[in-house]
mmCIF file of C-alpha atoms and ligand atoms in Angstrom:
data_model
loop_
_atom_site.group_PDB
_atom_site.id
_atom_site.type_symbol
_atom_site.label_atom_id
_atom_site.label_comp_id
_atom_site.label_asym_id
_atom_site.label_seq_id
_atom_site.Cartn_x
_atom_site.Cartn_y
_atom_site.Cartn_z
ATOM 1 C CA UNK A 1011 0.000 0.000 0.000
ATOM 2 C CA UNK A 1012 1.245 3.693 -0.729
ATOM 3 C CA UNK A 1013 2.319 6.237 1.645
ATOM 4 C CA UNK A 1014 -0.693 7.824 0.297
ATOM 5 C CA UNK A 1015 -3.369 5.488 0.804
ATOM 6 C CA UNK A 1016 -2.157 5.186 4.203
ATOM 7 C CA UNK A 1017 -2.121 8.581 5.023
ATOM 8 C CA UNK A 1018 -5.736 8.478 3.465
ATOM 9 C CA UNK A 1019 -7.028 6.706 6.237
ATOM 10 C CA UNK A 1020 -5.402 9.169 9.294
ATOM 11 C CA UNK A 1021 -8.545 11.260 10.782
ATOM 12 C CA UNK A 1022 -6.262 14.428 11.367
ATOM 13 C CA UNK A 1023 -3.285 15.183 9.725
ATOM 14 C CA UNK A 1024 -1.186 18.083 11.366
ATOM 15 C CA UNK A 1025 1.319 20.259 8.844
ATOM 16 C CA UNK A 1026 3.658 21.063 10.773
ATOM 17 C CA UNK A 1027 7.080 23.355 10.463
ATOM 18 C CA UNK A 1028 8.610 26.812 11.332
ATOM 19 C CA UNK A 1029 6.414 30.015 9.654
ATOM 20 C CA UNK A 1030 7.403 30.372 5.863
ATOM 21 C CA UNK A 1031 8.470 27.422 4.551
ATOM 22 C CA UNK A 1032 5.424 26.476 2.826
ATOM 23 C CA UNK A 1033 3.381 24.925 5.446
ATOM 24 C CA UNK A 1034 -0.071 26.351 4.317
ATOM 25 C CA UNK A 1035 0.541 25.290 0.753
ATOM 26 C CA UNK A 1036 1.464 22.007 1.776
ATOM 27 C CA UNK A 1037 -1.830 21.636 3.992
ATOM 28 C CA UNK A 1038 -3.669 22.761 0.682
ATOM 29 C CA UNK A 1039 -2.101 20.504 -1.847
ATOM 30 C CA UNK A 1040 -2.939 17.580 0.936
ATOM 31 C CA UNK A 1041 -6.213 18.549 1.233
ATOM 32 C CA UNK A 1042 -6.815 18.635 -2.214
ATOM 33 C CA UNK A 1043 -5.135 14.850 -2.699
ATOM 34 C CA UNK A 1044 -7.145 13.438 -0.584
ATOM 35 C CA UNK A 1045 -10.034 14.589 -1.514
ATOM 36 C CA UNK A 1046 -9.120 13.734 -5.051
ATOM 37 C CA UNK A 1047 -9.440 10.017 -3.556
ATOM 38 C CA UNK A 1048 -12.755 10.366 -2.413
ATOM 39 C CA UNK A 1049 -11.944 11.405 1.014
ATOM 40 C CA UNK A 1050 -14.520 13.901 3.102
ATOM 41 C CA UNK A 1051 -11.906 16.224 3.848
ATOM 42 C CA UNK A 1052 -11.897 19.228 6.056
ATOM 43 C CA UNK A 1053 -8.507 21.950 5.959
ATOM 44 C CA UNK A 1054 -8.682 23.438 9.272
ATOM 45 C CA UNK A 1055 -6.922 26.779 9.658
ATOM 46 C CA UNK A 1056 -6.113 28.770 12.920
ATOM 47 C CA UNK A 1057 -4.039 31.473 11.644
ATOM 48 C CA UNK A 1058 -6.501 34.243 12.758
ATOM 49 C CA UNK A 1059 -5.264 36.251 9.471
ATOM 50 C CA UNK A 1060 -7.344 34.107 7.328
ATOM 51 C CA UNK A 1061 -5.393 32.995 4.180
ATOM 52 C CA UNK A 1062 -6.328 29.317 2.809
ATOM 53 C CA UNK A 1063 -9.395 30.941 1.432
ATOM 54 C CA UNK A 1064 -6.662 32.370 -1.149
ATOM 55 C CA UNK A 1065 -5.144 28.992 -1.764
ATOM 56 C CA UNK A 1066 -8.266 27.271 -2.094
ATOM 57 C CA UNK A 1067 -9.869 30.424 -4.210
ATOM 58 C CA UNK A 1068 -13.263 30.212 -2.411
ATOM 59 C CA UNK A 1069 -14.487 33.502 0.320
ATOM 60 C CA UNK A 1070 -13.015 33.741 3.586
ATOM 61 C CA UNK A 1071 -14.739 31.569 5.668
ATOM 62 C CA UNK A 1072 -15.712 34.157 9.063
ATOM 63 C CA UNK A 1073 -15.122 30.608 10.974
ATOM 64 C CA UNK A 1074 -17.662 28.604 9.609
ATOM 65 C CA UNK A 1075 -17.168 25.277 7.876
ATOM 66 C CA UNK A 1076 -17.359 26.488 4.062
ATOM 67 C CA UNK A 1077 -17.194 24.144 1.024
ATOM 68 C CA UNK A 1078 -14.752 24.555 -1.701
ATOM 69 C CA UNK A 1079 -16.396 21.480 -3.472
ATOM 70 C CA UNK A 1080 -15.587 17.636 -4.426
ATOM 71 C CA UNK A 1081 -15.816 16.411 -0.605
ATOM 72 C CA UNK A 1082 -13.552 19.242 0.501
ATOM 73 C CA UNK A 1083 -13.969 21.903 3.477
ATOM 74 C CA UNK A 1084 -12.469 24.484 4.507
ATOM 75 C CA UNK A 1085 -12.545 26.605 8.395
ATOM 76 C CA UNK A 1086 -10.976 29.285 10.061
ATOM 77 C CA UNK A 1087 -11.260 28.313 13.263
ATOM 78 C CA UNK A 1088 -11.281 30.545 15.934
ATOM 79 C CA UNK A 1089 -10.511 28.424 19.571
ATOM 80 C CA UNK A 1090 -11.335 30.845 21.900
ATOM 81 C CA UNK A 1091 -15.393 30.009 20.430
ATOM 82 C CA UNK A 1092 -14.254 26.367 21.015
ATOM 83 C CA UNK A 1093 -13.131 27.333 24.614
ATOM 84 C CA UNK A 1094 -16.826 29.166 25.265
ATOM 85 C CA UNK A 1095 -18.148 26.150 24.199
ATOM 86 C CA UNK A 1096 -16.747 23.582 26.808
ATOM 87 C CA UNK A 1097 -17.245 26.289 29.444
ATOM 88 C CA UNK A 1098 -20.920 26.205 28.261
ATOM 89 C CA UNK A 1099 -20.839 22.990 28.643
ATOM 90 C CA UNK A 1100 -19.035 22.579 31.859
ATOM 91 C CA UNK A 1101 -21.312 25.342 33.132
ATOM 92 C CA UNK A 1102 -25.533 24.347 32.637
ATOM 93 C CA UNK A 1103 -26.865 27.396 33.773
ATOM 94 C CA UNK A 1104 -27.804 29.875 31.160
ATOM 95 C CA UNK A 1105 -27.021 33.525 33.113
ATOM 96 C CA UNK A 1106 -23.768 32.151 35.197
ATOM 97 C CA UNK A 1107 -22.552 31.149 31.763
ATOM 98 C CA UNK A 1108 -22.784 34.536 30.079
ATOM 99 C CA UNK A 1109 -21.562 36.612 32.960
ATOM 100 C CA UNK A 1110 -18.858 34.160 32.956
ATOM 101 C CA UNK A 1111 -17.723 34.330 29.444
ATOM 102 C CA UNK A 1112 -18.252 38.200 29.548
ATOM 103 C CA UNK A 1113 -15.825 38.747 32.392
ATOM 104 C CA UNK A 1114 -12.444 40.262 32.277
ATOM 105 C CA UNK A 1115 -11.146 37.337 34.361
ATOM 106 C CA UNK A 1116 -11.917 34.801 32.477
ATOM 107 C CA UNK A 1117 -10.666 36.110 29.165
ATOM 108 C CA UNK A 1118 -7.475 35.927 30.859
ATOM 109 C CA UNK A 1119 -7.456 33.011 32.312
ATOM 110 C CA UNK A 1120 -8.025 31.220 28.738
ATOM 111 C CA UNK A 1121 -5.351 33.383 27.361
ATOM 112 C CA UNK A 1122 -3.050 31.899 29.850
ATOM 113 C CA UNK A 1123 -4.194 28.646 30.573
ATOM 114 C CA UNK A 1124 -1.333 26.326 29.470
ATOM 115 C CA UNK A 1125 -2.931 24.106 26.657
ATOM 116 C CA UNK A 1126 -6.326 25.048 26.764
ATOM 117 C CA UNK A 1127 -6.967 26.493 23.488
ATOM 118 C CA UNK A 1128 -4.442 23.684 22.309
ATOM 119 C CA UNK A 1129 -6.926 21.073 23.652
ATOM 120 C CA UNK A 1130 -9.823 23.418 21.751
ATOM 121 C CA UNK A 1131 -8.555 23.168 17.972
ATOM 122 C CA UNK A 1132 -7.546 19.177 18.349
ATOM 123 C CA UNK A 1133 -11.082 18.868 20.205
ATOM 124 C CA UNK A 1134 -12.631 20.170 17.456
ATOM 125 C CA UNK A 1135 -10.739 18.369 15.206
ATOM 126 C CA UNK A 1136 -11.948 15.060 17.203
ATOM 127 C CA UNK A 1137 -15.640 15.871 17.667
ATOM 128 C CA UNK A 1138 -15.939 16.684 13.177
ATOM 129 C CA UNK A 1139 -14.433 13.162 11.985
ATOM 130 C CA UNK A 1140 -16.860 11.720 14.893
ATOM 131 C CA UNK A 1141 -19.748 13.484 13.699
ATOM 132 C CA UNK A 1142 -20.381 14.889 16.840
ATOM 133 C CA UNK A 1143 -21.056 18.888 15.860
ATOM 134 C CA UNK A 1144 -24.639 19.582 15.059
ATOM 135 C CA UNK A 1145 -24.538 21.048 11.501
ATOM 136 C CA UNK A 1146 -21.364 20.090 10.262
ATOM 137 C CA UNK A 1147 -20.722 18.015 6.847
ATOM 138 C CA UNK A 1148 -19.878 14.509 7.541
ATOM 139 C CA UNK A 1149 -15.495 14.613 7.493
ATOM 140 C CA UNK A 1150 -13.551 11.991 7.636
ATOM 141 C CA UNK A 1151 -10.241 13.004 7.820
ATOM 142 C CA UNK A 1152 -9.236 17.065 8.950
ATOM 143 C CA UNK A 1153 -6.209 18.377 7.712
ATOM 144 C CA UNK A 1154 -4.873 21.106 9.826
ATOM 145 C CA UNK A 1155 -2.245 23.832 9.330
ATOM 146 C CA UNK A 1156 -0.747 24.137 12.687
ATOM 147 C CA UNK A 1157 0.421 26.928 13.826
ATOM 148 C CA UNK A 1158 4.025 27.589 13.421
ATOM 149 C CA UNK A 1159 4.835 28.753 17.294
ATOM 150 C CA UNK A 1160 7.113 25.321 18.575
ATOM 151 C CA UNK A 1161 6.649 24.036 15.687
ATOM 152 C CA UNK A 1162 3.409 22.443 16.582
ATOM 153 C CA UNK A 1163 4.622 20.034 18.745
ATOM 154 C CA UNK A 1164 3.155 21.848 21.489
ATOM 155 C CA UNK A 1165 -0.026 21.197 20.422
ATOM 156 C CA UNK A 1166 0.543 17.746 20.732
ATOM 157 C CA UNK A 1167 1.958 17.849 24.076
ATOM 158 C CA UNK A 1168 -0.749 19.915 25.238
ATOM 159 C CA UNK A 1169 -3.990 17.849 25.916
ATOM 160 C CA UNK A 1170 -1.469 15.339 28.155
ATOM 161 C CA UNK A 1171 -0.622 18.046 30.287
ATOM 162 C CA UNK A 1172 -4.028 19.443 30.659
ATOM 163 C CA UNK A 1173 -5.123 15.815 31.344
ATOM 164 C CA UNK A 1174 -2.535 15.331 34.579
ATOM 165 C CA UNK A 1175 -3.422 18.788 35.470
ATOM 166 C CA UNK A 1176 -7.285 18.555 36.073
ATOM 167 C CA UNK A 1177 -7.622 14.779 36.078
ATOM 168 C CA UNK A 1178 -11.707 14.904 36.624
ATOM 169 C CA UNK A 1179 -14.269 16.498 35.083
ATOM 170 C CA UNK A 1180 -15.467 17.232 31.021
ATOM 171 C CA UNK A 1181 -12.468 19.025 30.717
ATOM 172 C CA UNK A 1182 -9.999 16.612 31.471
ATOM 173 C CA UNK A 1183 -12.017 13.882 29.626
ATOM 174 C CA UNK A 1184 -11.909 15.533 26.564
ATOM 175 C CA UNK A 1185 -8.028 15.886 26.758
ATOM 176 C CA UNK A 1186 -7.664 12.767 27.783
ATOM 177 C CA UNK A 1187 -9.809 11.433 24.708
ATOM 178 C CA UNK A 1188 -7.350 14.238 22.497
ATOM 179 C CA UNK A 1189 -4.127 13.004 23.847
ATOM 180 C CA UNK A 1190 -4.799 9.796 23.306
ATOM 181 C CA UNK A 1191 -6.458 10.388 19.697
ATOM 182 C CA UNK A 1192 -3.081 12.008 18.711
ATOM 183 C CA UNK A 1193 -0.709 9.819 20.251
ATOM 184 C CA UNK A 1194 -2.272 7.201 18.228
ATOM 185 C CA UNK A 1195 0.025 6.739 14.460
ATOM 186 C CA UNK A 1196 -3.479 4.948 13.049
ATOM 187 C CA UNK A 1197 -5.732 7.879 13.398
ATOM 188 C CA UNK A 1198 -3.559 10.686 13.819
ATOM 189 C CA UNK A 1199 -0.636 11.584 11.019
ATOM 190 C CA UNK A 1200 2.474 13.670 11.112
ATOM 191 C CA UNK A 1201 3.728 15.934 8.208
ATOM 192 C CA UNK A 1202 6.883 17.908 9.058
ATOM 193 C CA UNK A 1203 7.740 20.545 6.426
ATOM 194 C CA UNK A 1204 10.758 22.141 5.590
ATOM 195 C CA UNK A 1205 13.084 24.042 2.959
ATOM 196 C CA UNK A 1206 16.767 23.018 2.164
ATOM 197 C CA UNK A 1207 18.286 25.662 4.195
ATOM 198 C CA UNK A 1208 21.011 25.172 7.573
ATOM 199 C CA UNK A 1209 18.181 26.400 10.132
ATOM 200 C CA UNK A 1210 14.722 25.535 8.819
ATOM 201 C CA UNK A 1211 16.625 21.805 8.196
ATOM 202 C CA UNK A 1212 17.992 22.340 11.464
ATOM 203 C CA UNK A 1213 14.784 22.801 13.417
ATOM 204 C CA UNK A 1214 13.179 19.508 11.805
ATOM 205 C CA UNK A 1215 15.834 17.122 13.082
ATOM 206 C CA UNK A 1216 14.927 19.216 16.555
ATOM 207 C CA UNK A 1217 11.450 18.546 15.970
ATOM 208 C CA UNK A 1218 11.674 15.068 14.937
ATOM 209 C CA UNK A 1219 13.509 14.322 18.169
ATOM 210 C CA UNK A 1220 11.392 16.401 19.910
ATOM 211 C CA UNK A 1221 8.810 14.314 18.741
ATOM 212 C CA UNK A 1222 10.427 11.214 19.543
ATOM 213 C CA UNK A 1223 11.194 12.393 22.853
ATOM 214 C CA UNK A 1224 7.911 14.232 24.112
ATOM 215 C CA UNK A 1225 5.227 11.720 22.338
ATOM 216 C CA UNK A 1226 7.155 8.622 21.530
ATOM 217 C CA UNK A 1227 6.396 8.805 18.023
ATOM 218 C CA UNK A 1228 7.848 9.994 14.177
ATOM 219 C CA UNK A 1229 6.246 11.936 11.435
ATOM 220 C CA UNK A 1230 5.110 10.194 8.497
ATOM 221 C CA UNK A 1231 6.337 12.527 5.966
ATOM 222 C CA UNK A 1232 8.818 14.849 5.126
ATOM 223 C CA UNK A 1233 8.302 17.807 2.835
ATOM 224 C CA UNK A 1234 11.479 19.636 1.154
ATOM 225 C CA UNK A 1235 9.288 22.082 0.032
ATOM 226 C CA UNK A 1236 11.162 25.545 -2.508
ATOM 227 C CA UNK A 1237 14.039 24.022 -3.681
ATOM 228 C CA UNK A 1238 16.053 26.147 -6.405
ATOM 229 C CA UNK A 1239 16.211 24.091 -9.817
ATOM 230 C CA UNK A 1240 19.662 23.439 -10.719
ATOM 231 C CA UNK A 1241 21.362 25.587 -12.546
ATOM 232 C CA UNK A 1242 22.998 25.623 -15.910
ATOM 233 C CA UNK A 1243 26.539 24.139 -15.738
ATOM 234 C CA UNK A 1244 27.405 27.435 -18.318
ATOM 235 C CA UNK A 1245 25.009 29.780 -18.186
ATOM 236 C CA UNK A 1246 25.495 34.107 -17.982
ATOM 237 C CA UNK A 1247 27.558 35.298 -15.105
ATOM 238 C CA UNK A 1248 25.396 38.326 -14.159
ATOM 239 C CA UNK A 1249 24.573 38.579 -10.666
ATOM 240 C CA UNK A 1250 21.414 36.751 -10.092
ATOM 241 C CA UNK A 1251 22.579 33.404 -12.092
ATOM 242 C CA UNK A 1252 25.029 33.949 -9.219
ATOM 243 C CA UNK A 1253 22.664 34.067 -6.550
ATOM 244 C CA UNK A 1254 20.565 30.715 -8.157
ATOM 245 C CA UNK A 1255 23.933 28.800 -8.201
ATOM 246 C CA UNK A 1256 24.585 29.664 -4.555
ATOM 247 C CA UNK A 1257 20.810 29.132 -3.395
ATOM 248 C CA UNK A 1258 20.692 25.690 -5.367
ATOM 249 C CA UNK A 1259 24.331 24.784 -3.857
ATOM 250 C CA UNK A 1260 22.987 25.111 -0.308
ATOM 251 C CA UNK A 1261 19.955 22.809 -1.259
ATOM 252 C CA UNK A 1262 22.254 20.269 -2.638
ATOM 253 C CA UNK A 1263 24.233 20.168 0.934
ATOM 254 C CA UNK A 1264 21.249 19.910 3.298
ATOM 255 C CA UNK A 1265 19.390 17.584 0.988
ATOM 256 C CA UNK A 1266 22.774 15.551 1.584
ATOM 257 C CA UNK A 1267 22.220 16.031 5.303
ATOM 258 C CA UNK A 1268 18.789 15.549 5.168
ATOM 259 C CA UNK A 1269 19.512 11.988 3.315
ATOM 260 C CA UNK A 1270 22.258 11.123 5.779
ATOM 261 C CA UNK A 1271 20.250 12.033 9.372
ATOM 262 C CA UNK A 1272 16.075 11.876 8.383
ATOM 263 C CA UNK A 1273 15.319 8.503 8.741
ATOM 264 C CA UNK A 1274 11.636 8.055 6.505
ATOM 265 C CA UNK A 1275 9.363 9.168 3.720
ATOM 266 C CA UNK A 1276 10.292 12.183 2.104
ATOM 267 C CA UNK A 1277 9.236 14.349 -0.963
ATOM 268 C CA UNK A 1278 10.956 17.095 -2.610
ATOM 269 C CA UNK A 1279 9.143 19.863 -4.262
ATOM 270 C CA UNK A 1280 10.460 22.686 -6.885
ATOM 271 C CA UNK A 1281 10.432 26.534 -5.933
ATOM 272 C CA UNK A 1282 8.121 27.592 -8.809
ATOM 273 C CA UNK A 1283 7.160 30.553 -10.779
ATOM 274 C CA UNK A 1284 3.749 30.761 -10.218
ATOM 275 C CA UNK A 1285 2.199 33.837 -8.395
ATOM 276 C CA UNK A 1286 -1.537 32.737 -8.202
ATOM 277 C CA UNK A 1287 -2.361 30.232 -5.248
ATOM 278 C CA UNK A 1288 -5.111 28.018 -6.451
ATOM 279 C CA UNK A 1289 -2.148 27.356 -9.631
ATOM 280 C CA UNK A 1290 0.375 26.847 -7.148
ATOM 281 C CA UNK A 1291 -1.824 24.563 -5.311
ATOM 282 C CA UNK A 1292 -2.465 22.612 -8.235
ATOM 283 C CA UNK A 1293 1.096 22.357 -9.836
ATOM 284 C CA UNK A 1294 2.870 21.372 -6.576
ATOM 285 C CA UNK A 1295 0.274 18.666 -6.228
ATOM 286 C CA UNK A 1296 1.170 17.036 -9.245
ATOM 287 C CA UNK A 1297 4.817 16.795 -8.358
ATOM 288 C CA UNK A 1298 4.034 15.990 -4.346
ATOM 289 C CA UNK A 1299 1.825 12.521 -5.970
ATOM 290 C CA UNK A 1300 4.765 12.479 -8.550
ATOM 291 C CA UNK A 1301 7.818 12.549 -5.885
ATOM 292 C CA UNK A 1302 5.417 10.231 -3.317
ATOM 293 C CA UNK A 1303 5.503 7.546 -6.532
ATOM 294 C CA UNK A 1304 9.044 7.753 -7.706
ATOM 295 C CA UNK A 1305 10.523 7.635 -3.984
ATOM 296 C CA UNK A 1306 8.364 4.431 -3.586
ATOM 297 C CA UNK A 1307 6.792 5.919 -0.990
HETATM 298 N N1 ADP B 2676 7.147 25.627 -3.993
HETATM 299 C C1 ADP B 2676 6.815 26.923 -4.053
HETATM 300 N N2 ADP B 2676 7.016 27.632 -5.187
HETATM 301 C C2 ADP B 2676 6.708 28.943 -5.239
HETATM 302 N N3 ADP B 2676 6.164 29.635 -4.230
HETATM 303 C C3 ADP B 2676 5.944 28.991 -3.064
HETATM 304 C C4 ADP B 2676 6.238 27.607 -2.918
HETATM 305 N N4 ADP B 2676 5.907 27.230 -1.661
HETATM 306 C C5 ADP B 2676 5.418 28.325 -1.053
HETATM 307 N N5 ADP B 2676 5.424 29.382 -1.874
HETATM 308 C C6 ADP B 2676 5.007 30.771 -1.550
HETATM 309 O O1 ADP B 2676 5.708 31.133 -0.373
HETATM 310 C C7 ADP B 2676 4.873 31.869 0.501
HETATM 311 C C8 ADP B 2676 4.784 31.168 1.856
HETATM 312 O O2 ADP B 2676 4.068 29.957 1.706
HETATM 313 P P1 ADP B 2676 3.024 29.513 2.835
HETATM 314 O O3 ADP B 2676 2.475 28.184 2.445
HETATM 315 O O4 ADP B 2676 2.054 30.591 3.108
HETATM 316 O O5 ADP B 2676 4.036 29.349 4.056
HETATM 317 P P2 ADP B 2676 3.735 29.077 5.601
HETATM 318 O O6 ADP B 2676 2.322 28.657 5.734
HETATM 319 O O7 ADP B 2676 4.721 28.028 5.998
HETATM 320 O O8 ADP B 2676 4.015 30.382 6.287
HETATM 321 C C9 ADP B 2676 3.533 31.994 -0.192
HETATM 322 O O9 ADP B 2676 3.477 33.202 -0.844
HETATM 323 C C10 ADP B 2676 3.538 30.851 -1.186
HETATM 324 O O10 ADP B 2676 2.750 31.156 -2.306
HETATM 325 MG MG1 MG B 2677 0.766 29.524 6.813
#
């Protein structure tokens, strides 16, 4: 079976990587392969400056689940709503509720709580693939584009630590349910992306260990993602052939360290002269099947 097909079958997929490197397109171009195969799939964005829309070429989505078409979805999701929720939960009386989520105090307190709104976008993650929020399209597998602060591998560590922290109650169920929903390789999947350059390569053989370390557990994928074509062995000697040459040079040495010390699927994908998203989208998905198929992944 392909890398692919099992990836197919994950529930949530995390894109993970430092801010820049592609991580957004990446979610995208996923989203759009497996929904290719049929998959319900949902790209779930928390970046509150709302951008997939742009990728995806459909209207910002305010939050709500919106449908780009062919079994795909798209959200912005905003986790402090998520948070209001499980306090409206926690909380069954209508008028403590409200005076409670109106109050300065608590605003704070779910700024600050360690992991909570952590816990609220992999929550919601959980509850759409189990069908469990009233309204929502039926999604099987939710794609999301972590954010970039740790890498993402906080968010992973996050619902364990909220878990030992409360240890009864709804809250500490549902991170409980989370951590283990993520520490599982069947149902949750790991993307790590990266470019070819000394730090960004740097930080994913941090975060793979980290990984290792924190959660006991590797990503499924690596993404090289902007690498320089190579360069004409005799081409003009102006100043920005230079620049390619040097660029594609520094590529070719962490792709070498990359081969040497990541252990594990991996595709590479061109830097490519396209502007427009939804055309970006599409031409790096092409070459991500392309590079999944001729690494015999
Ligand atoms: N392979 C590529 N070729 C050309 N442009 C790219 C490529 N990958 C990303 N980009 C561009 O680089 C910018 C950053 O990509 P994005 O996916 O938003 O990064 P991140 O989400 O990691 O911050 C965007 O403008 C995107 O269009
Ligand atoms: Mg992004």
């Amino acid at each position: 079976m392909s890398l692919l097909d099992r990836i197919i079958r994950r529930q949530l997929i995390l894109v993970m990587g430092k801010g820049g490197v592609g991580k957004s397109i990446l979610a995208a171009v996923l989203a759009h392969s497996l929904a290719a195969r049929g998959r319900r799939t949902l790209l779930l964005e928390v970046d509150p400056r709302e951008n997939l829309h742009q990728l995806l070429d459909v209207a910002p989505s305010g939050g709500e689940i919106v449908e780009v078409g062919d079994g795909l979805h798209l959200q912005n999701l905003k986790p402090r709503r998520v948070v209001d929720w499980i306090v409206d939960r926690q909380l069954k009386l209508g008028l403590l509720v409200r005076r409670v989520l109106d109050s300065p105090i608590y605003h704070r307190f779910v700024e600050g709580a360690p992991g909570l709104l952590q816990l609220a976008i992999l929550g919601h993650a959980l509850r759409l693939v189990r069908g469990d929020l009233p309204r929502a399209p039926t999604i099987e597998t939710v794609i999301l584009d972590a954010p970039a602060t740790g890498h993402g591998i906080y968010l992973l560590t996050a619902p364990g630590l909220v878990r030992d922290a409360i240890e009864h109650g709804p809250v500490a169920s549902l991170a409980g349910e989370v951590a283990d929903f993520v520490g599982d390789a069947g149902k949750t999947g790991l993307c790590v992306v990266t470019q070819a350059e000394e730090m960004p390569v740097q930080e994913a053989l941090e975060l793979r260990q980290g990984l290792s370390d924190k959660i006991g557990r590797s990503p499924e994928l690596l993404v090289v993602n902007g690498l320089y074509p190579p360069s004409p062995a005799a081409g003009p000697e102006d100043e920005l052939s230079a620049l390619w040459r040097r660029r594609r040079r520094v590529n070719e040495v962490e792709l070498e360290r990359l081969q040497r010390q990541w252990d594990g699927p991996r595709v590479d994908l061109p830097l490519l002269p396209i502007d427009d998203g939804p055309r970006l989208v599409r031409a790096l998905m092409e070459r991500f099947e392309d590079g999944l198929r001729s690494g015999g992944w």
